[in-house]
XYZ file of C-alpha atoms in Angstrom:
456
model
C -53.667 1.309 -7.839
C -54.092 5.099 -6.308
C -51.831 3.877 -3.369
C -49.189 2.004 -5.710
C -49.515 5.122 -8.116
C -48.606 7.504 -5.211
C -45.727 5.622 -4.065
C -43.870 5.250 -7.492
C -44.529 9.457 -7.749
C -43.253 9.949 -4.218
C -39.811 7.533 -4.904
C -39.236 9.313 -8.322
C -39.313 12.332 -6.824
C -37.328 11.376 -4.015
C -34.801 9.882 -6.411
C -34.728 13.408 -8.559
C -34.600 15.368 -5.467
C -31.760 13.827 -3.997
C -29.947 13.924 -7.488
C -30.166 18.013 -7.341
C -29.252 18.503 -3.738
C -25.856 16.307 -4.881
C -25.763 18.326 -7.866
C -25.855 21.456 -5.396
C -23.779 20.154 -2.933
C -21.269 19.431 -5.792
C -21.143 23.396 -6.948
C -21.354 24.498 -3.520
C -17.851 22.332 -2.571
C -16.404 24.151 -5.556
C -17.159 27.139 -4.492
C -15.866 27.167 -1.248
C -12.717 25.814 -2.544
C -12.360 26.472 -6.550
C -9.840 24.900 -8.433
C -6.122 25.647 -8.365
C -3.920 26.080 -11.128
C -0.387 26.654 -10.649
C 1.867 27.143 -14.218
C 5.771 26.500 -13.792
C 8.218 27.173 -16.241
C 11.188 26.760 -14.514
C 11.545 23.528 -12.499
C 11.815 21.390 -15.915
C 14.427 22.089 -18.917
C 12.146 20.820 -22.060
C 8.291 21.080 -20.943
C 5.953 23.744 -18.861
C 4.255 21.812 -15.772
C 0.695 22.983 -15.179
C -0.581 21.461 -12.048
C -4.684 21.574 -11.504
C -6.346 20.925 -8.218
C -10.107 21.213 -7.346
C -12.833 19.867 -6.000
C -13.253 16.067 -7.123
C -16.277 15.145 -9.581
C -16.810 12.351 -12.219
C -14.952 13.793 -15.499
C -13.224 16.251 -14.411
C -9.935 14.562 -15.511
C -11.590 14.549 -19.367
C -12.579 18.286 -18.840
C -8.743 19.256 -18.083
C -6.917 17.024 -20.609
C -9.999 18.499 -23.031
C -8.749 21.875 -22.575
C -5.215 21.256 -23.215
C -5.955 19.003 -26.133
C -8.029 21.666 -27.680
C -4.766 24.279 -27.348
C -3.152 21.971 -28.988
C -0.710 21.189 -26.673
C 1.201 17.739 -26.485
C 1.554 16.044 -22.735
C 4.472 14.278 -22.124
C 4.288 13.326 -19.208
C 0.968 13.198 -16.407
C 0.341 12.082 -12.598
C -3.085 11.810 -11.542
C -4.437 11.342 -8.202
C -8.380 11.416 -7.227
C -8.273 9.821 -3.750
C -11.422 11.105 -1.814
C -13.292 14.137 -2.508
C -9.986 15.843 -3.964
C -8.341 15.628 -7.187
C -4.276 16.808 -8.125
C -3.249 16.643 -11.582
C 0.494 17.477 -12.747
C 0.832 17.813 -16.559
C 3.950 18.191 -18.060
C 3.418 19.602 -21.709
C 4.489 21.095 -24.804
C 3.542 22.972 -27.999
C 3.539 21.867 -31.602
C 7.345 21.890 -31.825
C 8.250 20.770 -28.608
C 8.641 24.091 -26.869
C 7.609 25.397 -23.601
C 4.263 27.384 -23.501
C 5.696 31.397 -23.136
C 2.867 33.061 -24.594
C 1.352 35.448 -21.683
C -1.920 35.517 -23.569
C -2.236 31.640 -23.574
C -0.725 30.900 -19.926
C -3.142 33.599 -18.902
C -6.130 31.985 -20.585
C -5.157 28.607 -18.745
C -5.598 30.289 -15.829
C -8.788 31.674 -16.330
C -10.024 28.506 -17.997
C -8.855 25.792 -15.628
C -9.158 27.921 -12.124
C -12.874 28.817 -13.203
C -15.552 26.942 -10.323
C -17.923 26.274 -13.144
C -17.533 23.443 -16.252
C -13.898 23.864 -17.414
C -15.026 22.798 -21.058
C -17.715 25.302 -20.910
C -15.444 27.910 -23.251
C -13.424 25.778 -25.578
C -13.350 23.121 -27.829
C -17.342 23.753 -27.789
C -18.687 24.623 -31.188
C -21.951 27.058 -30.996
C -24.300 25.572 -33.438
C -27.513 28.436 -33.190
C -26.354 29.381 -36.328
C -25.728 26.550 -38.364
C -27.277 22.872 -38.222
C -25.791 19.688 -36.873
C -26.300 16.631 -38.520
C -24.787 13.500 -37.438
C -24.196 9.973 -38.893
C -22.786 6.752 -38.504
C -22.905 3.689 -40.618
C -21.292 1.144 -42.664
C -18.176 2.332 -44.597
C -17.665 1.929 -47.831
C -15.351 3.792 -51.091
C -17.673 6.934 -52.105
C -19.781 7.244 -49.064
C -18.718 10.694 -48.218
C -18.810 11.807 -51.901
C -22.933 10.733 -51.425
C -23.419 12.547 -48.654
C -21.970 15.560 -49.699
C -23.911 15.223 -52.998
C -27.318 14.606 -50.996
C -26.789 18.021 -49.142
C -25.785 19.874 -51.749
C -29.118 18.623 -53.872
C -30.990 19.663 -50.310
C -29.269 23.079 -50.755
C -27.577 22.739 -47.962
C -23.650 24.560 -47.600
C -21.146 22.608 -45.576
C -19.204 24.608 -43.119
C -17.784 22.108 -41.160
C -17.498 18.232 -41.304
C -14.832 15.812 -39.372
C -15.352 12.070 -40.643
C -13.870 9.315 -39.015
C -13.817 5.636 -39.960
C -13.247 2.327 -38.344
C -13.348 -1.065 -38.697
C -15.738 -0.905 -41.115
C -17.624 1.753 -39.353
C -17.892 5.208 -40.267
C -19.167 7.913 -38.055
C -20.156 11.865 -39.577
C -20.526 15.085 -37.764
C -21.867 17.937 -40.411
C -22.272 21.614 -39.809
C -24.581 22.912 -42.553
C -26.602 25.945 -43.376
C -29.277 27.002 -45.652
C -28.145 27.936 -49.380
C -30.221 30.895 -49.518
C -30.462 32.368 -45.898
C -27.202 31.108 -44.521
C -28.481 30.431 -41.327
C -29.661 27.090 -39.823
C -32.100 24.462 -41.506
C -35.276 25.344 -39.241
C -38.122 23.718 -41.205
C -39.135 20.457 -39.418
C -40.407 19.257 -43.068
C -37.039 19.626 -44.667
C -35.051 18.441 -42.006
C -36.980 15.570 -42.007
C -36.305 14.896 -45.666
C -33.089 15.453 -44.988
C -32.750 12.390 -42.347
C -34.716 10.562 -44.656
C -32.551 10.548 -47.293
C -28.794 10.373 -45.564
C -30.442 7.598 -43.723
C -31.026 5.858 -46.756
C -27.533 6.311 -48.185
C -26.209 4.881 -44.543
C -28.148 1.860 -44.990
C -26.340 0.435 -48.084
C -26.165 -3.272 -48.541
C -25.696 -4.062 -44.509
C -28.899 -4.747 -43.329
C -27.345 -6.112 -40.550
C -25.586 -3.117 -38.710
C -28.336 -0.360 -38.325
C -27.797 3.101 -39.854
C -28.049 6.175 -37.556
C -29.003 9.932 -38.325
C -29.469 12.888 -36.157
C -30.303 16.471 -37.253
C -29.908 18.960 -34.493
C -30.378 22.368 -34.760
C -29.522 24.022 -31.959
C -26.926 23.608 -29.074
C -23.258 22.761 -28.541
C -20.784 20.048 -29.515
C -17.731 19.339 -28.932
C -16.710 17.151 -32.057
C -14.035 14.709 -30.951
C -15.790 14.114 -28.072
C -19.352 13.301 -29.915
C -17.838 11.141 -32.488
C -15.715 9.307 -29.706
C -19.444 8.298 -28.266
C -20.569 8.081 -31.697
C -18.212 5.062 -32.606
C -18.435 3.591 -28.943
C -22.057 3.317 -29.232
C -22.296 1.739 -32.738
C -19.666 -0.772 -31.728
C -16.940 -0.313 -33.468
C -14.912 -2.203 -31.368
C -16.473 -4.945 -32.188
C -13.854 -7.443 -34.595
C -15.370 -8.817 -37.259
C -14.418 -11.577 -39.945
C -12.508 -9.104 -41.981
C -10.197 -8.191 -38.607
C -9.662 -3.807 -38.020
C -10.279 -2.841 -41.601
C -7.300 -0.842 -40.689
C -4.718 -2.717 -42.432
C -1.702 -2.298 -39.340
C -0.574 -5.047 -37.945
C 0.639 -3.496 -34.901
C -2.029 -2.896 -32.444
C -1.878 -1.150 -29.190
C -0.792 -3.402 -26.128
C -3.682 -2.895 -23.544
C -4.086 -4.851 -20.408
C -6.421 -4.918 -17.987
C -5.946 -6.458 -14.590
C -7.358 -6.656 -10.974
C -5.542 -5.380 -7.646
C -7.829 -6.844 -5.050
C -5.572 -5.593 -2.355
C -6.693 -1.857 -3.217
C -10.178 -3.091 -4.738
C -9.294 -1.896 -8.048
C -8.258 -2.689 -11.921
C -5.088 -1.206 -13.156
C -5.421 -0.528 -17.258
C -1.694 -0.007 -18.958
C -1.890 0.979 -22.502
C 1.467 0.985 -24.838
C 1.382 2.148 -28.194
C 3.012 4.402 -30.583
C 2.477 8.181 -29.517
C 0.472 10.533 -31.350
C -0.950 13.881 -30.801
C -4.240 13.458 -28.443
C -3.822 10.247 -27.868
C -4.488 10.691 -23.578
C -7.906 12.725 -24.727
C -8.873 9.655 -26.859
C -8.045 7.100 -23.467
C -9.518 8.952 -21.346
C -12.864 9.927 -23.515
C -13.246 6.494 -23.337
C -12.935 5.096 -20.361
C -15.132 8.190 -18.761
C -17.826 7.644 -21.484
C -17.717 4.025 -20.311
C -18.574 5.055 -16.500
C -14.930 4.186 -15.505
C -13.160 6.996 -12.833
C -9.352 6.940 -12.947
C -8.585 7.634 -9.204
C -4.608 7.349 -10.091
C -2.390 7.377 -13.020
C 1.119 7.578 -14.730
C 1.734 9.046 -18.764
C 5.134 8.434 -20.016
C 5.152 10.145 -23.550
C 8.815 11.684 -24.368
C 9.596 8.882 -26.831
C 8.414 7.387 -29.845
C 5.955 5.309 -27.469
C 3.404 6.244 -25.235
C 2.597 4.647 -21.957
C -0.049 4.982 -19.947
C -1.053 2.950 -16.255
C -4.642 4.058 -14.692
C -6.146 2.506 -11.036
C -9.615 2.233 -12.331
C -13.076 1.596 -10.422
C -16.473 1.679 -12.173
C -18.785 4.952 -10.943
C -20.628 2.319 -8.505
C -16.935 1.603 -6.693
C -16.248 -1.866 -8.333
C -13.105 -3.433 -10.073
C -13.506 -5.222 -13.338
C -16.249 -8.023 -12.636
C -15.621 -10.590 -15.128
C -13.597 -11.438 -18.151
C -16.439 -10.215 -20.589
C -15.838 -6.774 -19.315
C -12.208 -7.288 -19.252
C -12.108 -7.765 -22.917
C -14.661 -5.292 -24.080
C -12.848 -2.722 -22.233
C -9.593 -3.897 -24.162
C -11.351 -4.147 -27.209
C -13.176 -0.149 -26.594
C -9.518 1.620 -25.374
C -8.253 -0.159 -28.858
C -10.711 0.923 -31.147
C -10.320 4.919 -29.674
C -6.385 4.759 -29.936
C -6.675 3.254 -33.494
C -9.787 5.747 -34.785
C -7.409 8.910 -35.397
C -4.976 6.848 -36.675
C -5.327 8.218 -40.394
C -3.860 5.557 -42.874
C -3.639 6.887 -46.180
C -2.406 9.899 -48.692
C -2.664 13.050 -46.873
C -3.836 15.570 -49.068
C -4.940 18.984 -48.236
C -7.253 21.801 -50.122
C -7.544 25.346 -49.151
C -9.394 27.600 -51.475
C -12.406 29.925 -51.797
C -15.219 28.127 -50.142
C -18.498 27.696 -52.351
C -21.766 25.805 -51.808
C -21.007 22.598 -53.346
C -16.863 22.381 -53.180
C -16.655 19.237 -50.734
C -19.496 17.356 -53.472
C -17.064 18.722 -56.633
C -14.056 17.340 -54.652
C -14.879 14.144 -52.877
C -16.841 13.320 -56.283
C -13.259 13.564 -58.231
C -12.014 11.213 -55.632
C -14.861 8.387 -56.112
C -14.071 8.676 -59.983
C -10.253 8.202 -59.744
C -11.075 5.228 -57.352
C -9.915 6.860 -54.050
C -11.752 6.277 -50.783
C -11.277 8.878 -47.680
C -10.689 7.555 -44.510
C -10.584 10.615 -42.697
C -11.289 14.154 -43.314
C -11.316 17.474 -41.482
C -13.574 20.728 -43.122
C -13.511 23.790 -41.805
C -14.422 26.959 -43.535
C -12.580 30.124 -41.947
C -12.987 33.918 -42.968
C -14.588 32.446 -46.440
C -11.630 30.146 -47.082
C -12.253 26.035 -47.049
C -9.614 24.724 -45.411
C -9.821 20.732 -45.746
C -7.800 18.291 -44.501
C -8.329 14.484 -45.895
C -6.607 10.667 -46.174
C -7.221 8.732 -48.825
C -6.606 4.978 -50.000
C -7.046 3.551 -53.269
C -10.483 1.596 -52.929
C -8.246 -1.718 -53.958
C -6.356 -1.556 -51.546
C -3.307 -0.830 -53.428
C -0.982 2.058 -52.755
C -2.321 5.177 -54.146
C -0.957 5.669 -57.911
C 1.351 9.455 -57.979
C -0.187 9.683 -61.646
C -3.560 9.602 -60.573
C -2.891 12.541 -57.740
C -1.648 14.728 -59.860
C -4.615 14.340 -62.353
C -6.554 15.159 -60.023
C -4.476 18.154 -58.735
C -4.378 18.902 -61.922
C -8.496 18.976 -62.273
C -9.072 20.332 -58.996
C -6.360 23.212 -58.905
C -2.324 22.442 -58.193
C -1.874 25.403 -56.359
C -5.372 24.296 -54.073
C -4.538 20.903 -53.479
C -1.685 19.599 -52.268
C -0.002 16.068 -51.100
C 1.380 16.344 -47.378
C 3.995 13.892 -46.192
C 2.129 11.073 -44.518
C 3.187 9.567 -41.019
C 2.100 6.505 -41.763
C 4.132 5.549 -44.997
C 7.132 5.643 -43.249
C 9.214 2.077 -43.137
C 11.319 2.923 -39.614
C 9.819 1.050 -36.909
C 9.009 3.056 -33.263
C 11.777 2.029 -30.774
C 11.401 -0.976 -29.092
C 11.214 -1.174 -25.126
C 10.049 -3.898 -22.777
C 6.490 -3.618 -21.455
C 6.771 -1.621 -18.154
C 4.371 -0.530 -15.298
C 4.487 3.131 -14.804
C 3.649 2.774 -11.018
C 7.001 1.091 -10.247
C 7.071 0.556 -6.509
C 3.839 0.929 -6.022
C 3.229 -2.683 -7.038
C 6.058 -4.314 -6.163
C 4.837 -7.811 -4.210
C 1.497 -7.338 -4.702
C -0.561 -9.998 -6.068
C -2.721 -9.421 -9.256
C -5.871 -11.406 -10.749
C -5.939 -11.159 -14.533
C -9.916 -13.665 -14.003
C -8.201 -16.891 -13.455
C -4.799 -16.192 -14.046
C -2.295 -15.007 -11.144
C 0.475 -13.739 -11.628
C 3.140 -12.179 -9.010
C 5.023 -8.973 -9.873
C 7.952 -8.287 -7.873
């Protein structure tokens, strides 16, 4: 037992040792040759290219499109490569109103941000939470569940700061910022925090004993909210179909496909949907939290569609194995383009912020029969600024009497009804599926697990 005892110490610490010389190794290639980030205005009419190359390492793509998702920018067009030790990404993007990026300030910042030889994400998009408490959820949606957590906290005397709430297929998934009523700093006490968990978990649970509730309370750290819930979701399945379809209520899903080039040992995803702001940060979150490295890619995003073509290998150097994986990668890339996709009445508060506001307000929604499906709250400079969909809990369209009742109760000038995306009746422009790689796959034979097929 001594001898079989030593042996399992000797290959663990083998194993850990060998982990932290790559992990070395890793910092010590980027050293010698830190990334390189060239910014060109001129060479295209309508879009600013920003070209990144570095040192290659598994999610760096993520940690670049992270960075210009979290400026806000909108990427038309991309071409990835990853061969080797090496990666070389061209971005071609925007800002808000499809202009070129001119600001000295911010082209200056992408500098610094993207040419730095340590964690590109390290500085943005990262929420400090010393300061305030993290809770996070996930659980079975249903109309009023955010109006019962909010009430829970604000019994616990907790303030909301921040909160982002996504649902999906049935799913719903919670990141909370809170502090302490009376100190205004974090929730510290390992007594109330449990009692905290405690009782969120219990309004998680509901009547589905069948789909585990989840709740964590952390109070220290960082987080980087899109990304968290993005795991979130993925981890409590979302993806998964049931009985009752998406929940979502569109009928037009995303086209993904999913295929294998055994000439190049590789699977080659191509995604076409409607386009959307971060929809290449919610593709890519994915497959990288899945253990998938895109080692080449095409995005096509100037029109009303999106298109996007990744060679794929898993981190261990594999294709796609078998069909099961084949459709639960489908099924995970579907469920992260459709979980920002906010159906709904967008309505949006900004006012004073006061412990208890988000229980007064999502409260007045549960009464007048409205369910959110999404919501963003963020507290700035002692304002609330809150973003959130709702959907009549029938299912019917949301009755224009009963919004301005409530506008009415909750303060016309505080909340107000923003045109919503997703009522509109014209249809995105219609183009024949395409692959992005052109050439590159002309005559070359694919295996879709059974199924051949010749493209040429």
């Amino acid at each position: 037992m001594v001898s079989c005892s030593g042996e399992v110490i000797i290959e663990t610490t083998n194993r850990t040792y060998s982990r932290n010389m790559e992990d070395e190794y890793q910092k010590f290639i980027r050293r010698m040759n830190p990334p390189r980030v060239v910014i060109d205005n001129e060479s295209c009419k309508n879009a600013t290219i920003i070209q990144v190359d570095s040192a290659n390492k598994h999610g760096i793509l993520l940690e670049v499109v992270q960075v210009l998702t979290d400026l806000n920018f909108i990427v038309t067009k991309a071409y990835i490569s990853s061969d080797g030790g090496w990666f070389m990404d061209v971005f071609n993007v925007t800002d808000q109103e499809g202009n070129k990026i001119r600001d000295q300030g911010i082209l200056d910042y992408i500098q610094k941000v993207l040419g730095s030889d340590t964690s590109f994400t390290n500085s943005i998009g990262v929420t400090p939470s010393t300061d305030r408490t993290v809770i996070e959820l996930t659980g079975s949606d249903r109309p009023g569940l955010l109006s019962e957590v909010c009430a829970v906290l604000t019994h616990l005397k907790c303030n909301v700061l921040n909160a982002e709430v996504w649902t999906h297929n049935t799913r719903a998934a919670f990141i909370v910022q809170v502090t302490d009523k009376e100190s205004g700093s974090a929730v510290s006490d390992p007594e109330r925090l449990t009692t905290i968990k405690q009782m969120l978990s219990y309004i998680l649970e509901g009547s589905n004993k069948a789909r585990e509730a989840k709740t964590s309370v952390v109070s220290h750290g960082v987080v980087h909210t899109e990304r968290r819930l993005h795991q979130m979701m993925l981890a409590d399945r979302d993806y998964e179909r049931g009985t009752g379809g998406g929940g979502d209520g569109d009928t037009r899903r995303p086209e993904v496909n999913v295929v294998n080039w055994y000439d190049k040992d590789c699977s080659v995803v191509s995604i076409r949907c409607k386009d959307r702001p971060k929809l290449l940060f919610d593709t890519i979150c994915t497959l990288t939290d899945m253990e998938y490295i895109v080692f080449h890619g095409h995005v096509d995003a100037e029109g009303p569609e999106a298109y996007q073509e990744y060679c794929i290998r898993h981190v261990d150097g594999s294709p796609v194995k078998s069909e099961a994986e084949r459709e639960r990668m489908i099924q995970c890339i579907e469920a992260a383009i459709e979980r920002r996709v906010s159906e709904g009445l967008k309505l949006e508060l900004c006012t004073t912020d006061r412990v208890g506001l988000l229980s007064d307000v999502t409260r007045i929604f549960r009464e007048n029969s409205l369910t959110v499906t999404r919501a963003e709250v963020a507290t700035r400079g002692g304002k609330a600024i809150n973003t959130f969909y709702v959907r009549d809990a029938s299912g019917y369209s949301v009755d224009s009497k009963i919004i301005e009742s409530i506008r009415k109760e909750i303060g016309q000038t505080m909340l107000k009804v923003k045109n919503n995306p997703q009522d509109s009746n014209t249809s995105p422009q219609e183009s024949p599926t395409r692959f992005l790689f052109g050439g590159l796959f002309k005559s070359k034979s694919f295996v879709n697990f059974g199924l051949v097929r010749s493209y040429s």
